Short mmCIF file of C-alpha atoms in Angstrom, two decimals:
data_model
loop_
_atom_site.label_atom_id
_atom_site.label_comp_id
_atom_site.label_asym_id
_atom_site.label_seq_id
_atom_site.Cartn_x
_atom_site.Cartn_y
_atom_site.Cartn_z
CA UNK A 1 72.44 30.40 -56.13
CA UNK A 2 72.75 28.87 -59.74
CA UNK A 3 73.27 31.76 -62.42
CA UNK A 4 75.03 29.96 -64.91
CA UNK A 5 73.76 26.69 -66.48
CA UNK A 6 77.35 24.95 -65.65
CA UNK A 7 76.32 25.55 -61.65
CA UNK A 8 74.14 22.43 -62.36
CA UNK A 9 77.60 20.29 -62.91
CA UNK A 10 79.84 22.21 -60.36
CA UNK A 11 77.63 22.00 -57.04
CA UNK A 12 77.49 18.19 -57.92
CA UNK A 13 81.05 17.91 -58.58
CA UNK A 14 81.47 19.64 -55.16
CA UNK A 15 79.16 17.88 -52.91
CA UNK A 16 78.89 14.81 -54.41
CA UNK A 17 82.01 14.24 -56.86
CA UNK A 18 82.70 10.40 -56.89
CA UNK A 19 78.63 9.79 -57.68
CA UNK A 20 78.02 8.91 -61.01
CA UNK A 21 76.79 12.04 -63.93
CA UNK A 22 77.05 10.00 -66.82
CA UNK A 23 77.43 6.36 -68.69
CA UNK A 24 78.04 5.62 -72.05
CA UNK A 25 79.37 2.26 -73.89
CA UNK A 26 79.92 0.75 -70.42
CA UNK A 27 81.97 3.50 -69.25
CA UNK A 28 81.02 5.89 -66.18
CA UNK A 29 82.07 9.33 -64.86
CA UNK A 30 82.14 10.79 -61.86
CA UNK A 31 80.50 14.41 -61.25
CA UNK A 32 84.27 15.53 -60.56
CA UNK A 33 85.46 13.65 -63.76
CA UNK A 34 82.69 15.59 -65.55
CA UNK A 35 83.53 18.44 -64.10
CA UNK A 36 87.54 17.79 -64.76
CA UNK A 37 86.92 17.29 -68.74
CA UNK A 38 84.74 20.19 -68.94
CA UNK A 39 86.77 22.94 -66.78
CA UNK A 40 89.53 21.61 -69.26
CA UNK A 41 87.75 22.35 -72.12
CA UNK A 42 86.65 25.86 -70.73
CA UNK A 43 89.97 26.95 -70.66
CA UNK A 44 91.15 25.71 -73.40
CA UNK A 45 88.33 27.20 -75.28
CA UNK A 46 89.30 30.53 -73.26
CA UNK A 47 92.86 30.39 -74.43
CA UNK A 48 91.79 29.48 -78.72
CA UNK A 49 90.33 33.48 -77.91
CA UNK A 50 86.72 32.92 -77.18
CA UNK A 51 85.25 35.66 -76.16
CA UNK A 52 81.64 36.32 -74.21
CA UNK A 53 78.82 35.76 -76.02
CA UNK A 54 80.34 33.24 -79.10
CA UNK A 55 78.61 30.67 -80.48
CA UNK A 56 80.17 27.22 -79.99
CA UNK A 57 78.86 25.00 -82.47
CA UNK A 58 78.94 21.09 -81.41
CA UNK A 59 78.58 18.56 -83.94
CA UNK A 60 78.92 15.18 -82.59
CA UNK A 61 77.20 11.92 -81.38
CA UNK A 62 76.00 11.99 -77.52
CA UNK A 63 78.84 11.07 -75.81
CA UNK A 64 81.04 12.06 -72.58
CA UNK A 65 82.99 14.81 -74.62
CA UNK A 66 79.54 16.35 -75.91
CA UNK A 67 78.30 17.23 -72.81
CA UNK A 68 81.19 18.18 -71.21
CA UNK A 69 80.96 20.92 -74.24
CA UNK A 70 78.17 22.13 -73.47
CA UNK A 71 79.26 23.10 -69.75
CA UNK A 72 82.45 24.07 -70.69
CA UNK A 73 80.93 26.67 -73.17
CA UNK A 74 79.31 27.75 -70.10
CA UNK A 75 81.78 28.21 -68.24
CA UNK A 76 84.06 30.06 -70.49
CA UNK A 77 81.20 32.14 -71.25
CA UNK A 78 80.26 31.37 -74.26
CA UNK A 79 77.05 29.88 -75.63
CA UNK A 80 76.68 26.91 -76.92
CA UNK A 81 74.83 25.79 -80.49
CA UNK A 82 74.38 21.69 -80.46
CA UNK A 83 73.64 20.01 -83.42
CA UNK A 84 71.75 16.87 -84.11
CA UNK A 85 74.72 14.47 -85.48
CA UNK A 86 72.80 12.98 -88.31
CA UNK A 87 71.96 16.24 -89.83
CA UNK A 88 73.88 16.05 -93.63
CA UNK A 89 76.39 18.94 -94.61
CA UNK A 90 73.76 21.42 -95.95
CA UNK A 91 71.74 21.15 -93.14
CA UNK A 92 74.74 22.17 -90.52
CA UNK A 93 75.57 24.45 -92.75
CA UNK A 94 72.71 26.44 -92.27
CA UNK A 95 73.00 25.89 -88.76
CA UNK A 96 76.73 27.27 -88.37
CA UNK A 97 75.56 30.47 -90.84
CA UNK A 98 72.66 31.43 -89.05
CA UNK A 99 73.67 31.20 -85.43
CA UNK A 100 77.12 33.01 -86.57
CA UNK A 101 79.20 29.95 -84.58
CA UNK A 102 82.92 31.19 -84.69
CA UNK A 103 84.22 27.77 -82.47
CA UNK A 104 83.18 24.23 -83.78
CA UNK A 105 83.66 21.02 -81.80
CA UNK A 106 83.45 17.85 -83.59
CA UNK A 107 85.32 14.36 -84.58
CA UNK A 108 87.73 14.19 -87.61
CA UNK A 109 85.46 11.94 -89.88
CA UNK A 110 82.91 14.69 -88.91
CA UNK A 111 85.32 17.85 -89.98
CA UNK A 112 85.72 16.07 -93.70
CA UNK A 113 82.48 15.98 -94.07
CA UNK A 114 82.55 20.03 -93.48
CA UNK A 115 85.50 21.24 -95.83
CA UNK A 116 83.29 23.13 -98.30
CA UNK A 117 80.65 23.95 -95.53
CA UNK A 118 82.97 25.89 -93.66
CA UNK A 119 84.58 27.91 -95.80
CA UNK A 120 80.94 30.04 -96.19
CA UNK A 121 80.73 30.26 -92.38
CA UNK A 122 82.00 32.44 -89.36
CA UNK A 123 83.43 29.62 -88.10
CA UNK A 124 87.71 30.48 -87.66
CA UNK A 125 88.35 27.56 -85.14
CA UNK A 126 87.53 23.85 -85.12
CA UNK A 127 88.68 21.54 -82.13
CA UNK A 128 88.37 18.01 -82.90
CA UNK A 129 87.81 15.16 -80.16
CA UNK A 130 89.35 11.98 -80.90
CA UNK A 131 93.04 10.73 -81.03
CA UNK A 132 93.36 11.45 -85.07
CA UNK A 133 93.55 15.41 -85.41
CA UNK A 134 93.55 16.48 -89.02
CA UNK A 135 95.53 19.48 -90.12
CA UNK A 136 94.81 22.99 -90.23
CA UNK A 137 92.89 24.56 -93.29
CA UNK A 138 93.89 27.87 -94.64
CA UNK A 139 90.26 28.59 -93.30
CA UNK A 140 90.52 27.51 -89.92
CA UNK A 141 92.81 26.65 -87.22
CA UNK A 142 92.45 23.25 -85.94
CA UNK A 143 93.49 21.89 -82.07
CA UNK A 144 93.07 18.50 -80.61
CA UNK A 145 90.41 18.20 -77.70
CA UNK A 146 92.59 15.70 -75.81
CA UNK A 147 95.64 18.51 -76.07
CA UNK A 148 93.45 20.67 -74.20
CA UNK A 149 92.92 18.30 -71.38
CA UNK A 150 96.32 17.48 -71.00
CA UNK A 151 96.85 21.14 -70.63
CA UNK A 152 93.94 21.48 -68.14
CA UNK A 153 94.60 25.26 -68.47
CA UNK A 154 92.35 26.95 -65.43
CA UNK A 155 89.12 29.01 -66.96
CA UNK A 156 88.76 32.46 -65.75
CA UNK A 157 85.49 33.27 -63.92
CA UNK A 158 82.40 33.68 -66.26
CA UNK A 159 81.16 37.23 -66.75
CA UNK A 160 77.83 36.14 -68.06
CA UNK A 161 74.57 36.79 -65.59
CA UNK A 162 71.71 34.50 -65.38
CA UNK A 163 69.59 36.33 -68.16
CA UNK A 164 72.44 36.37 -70.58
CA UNK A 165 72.26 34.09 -73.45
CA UNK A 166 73.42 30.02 -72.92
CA UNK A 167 72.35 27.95 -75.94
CA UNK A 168 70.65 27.98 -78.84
CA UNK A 169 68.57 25.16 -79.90
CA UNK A 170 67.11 24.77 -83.83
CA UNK A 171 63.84 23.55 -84.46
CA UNK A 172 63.16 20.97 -86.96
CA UNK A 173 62.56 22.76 -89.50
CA UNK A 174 59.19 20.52 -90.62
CA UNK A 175 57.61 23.82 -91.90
CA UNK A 176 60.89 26.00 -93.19
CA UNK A 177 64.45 25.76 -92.10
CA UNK A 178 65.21 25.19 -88.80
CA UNK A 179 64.81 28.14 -86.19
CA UNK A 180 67.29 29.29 -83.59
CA UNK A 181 65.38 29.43 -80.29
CA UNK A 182 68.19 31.58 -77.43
CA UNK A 183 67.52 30.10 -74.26
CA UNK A 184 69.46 32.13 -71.31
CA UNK A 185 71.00 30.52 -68.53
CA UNK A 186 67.68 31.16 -65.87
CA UNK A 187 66.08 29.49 -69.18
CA UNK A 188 67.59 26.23 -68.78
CA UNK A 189 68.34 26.01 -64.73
CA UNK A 190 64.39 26.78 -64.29
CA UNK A 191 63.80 24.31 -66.64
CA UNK A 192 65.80 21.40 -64.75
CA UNK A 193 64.59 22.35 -61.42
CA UNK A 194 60.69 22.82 -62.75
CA UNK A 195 61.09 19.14 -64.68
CA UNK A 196 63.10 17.39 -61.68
CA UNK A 197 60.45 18.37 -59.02
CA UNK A 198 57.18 17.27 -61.09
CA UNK A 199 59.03 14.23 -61.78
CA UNK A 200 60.32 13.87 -58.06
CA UNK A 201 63.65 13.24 -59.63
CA UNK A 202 66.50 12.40 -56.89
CA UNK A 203 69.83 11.06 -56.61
CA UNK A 204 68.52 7.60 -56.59
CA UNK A 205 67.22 8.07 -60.24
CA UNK A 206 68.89 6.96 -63.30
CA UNK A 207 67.50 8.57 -66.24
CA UNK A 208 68.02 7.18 -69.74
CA UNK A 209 69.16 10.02 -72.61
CA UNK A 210 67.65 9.23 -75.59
CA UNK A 211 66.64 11.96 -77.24
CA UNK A 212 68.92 14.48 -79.26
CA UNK A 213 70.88 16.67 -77.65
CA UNK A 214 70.12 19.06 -79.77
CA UNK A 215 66.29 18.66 -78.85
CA UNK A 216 65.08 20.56 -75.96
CA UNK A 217 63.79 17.26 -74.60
CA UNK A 218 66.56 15.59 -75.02
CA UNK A 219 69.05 18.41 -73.46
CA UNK A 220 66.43 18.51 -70.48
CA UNK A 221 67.34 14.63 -69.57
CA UNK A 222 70.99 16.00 -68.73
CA UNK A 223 70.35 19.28 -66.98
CA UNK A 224 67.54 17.57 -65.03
CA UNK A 225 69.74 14.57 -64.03
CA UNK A 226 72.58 17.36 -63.37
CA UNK A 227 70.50 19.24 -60.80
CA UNK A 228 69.35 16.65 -58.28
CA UNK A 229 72.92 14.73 -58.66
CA UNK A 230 70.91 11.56 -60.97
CA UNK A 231 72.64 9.20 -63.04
CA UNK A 232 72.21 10.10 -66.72
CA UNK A 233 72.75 6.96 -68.96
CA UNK A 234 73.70 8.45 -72.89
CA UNK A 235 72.66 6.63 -75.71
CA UNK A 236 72.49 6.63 -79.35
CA UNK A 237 70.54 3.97 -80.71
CA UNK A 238 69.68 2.19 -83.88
CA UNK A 239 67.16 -0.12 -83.02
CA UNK A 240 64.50 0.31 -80.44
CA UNK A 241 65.05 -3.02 -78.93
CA UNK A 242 68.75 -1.90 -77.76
CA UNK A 243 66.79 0.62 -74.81
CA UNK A 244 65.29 -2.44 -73.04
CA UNK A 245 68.50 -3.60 -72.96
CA UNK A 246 70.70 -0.52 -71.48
CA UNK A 247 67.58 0.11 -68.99
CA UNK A 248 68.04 -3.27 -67.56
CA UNK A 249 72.20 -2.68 -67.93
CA UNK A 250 71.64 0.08 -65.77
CA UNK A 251 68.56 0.11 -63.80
CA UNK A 252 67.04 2.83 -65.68
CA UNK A 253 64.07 4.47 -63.13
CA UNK A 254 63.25 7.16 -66.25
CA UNK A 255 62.38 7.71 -69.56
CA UNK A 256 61.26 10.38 -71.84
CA UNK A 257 60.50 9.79 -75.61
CA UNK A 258 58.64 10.83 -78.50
CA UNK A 259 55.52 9.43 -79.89
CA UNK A 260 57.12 7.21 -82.96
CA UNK A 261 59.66 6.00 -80.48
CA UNK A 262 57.34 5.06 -77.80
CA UNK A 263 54.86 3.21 -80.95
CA UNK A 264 58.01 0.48 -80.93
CA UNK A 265 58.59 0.56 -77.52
CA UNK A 266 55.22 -0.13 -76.39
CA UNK A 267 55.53 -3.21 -79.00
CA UNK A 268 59.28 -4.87 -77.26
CA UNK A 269 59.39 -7.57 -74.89
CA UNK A 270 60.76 -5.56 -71.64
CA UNK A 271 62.18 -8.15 -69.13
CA UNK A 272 59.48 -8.20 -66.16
CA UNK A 273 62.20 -6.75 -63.26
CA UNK A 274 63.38 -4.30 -66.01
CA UNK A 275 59.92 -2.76 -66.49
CA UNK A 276 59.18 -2.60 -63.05
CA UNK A 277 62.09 -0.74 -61.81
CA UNK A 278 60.44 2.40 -64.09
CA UNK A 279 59.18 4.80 -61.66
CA UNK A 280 58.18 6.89 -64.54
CA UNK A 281 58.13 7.25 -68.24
CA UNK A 282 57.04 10.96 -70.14
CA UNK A 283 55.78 11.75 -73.70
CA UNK A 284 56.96 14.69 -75.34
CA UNK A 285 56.89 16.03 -78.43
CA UNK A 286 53.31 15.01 -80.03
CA UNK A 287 49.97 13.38 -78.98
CA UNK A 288 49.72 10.10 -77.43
CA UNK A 289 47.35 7.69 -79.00
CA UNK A 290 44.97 5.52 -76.68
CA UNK A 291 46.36 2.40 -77.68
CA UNK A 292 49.88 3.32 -76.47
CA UNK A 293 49.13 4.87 -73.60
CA UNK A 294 47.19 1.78 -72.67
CA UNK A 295 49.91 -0.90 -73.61
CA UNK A 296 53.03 1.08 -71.65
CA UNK A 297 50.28 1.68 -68.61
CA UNK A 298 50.22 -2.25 -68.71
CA UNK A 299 53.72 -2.96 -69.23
CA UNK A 300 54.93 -0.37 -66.99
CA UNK A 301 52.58 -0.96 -64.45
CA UNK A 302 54.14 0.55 -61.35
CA UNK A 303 55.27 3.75 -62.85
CA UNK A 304 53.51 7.24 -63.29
CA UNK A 305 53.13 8.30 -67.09
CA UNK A 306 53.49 12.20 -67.74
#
């Protein structure tokens, strides 16, 4: 039984390790290379002193080493805070202040961007993924995310039960600052398995990330890939025309988006055998307008909308 949202990542890892979790710039991983980075990162986390019930705060692009965060603060029983990597220095501040995050993972371009932020938060450790690791501030240590792979020291068991707290997730913050919404680990597995059967997700699928981590959407698209063993595709675009192009790089089957996203979409040439391997495409996130929902039933003509 899954009581602990990294579950989602080990049962695949074990029963179906040399499928494909995740793609990103060309590359692939394995479930069990997944699974590898983030165990890693667990007990490296686990040795820097992170103790049950911490808040990891991850500031990065979507990418391999993001997600593998976010299971291996799972798994070392801590919970996890992502942040949306184009949010400016005042806005994570807030972020790292109000969910109390003691552990940050981010990139070194990222961290000196952060000097003056951190030294008003909670925040006492920062590990930094790339090759370039800056040096340690007087108000934080600092340790190199690839050191902790090479180290691949073994994470002790998780104490944390299934109603025990997993991430938080901050709203928008369209009417006020952003919000910290605790999801617990039953929270998030529900959510995968509820999503992945109305979709009919399978192992076949290959479902295209992107939304924001950060967003609850957009976090859904991994843990529902992760818990019928799909192929989640990760991608941070700048133009909307670049998604017609990684679905047809990858035989994308889904898609989830928000209303302004799907307004350009809808407007794209999609290459004919692209569109038609969608099996389904979902809205999330606001209304819909007719016109929309017309033109993607046209161009997607074989696939269900939700």
């Amino acid at each position: 039984m899954r009581s602990s949202v990294h579950d989602l990542l080990a049962e695949q890892a074990a029963s179906r390790p040399l499928a494909p979790a995740l793609s990103y710039r060309s590359v692939t991983h394995s479930y069990e290379q997944t699974w590898r980075e983030a165990r890693a990162a667990a007990g490296q986390l686990q040795d820097l002193g992170l103790a049950r019930g911490e808040r990891v705060a991850i500031y990065l692009e979507k990418r391999f080493e993001t997600v593998a965060a976010m299971f291996a603060t799972s798994a070392a029983d801590g919970v996890f805070v992502p942040i949306n990597h184009v949010l400016k220095p005042l806005q994570v501040e807030h972020i790292l202040r109000d969910s109390g995050a003691t552990f940050l993972i981010t990139s070194a371009d990222r961290l000196g961007l952060l000097n003056d932020v951190l030294r008003g938060s909670s925040v006492t450790t920062v590990i930094i993924v790339g090759n370039t690791v800056p040096e340690a501030s007087g108000d934080y240590a600092v340790h190199g995310w690839n050191a902790g792979q090479a180290q691949g020291v073994v994470p002790q068991a998780p104490a944390a039960i299934d109603i025990d707290p997993a991430a938080i997730l901050y709203t928008s913050g369209s009417t006020g600052k952003p919000k910290g919404v605790v999801l617990s680990h039953r929270n998030l597995i529900v959510g995968a398995e509820s999503v992945s059967t109305y979709l009919k997700n399978t192992s076949d699928d290959v479902i295209l990330s992107v939304l924001p981590l950060s967003f609850d959407a957009g976090l859904s698209q991994v843990t529902t890939a992760f818990a019928v063993g799909a192929h989640c595709v990760l991608m941070n675009y700048l133009l909307p025309r670049e998604v017609p192009k990684v679905c047809q790089q990858y035989g994308v089957t889904g898609i989830t988006c928000v209303p302004p996203l799907w307004l350009q979409l809808a407007d794209l040439d999609w290459p004919a055998a692209t569109a038609q391997r969608i099996r389904y495409w979902a809205n999330t996130g606001g209304r819909m307008p007719r016109p929309t929902l017309n033109r993607l039933r046209e161009l997607f003509s074989t696939a269900d909308p939700y």
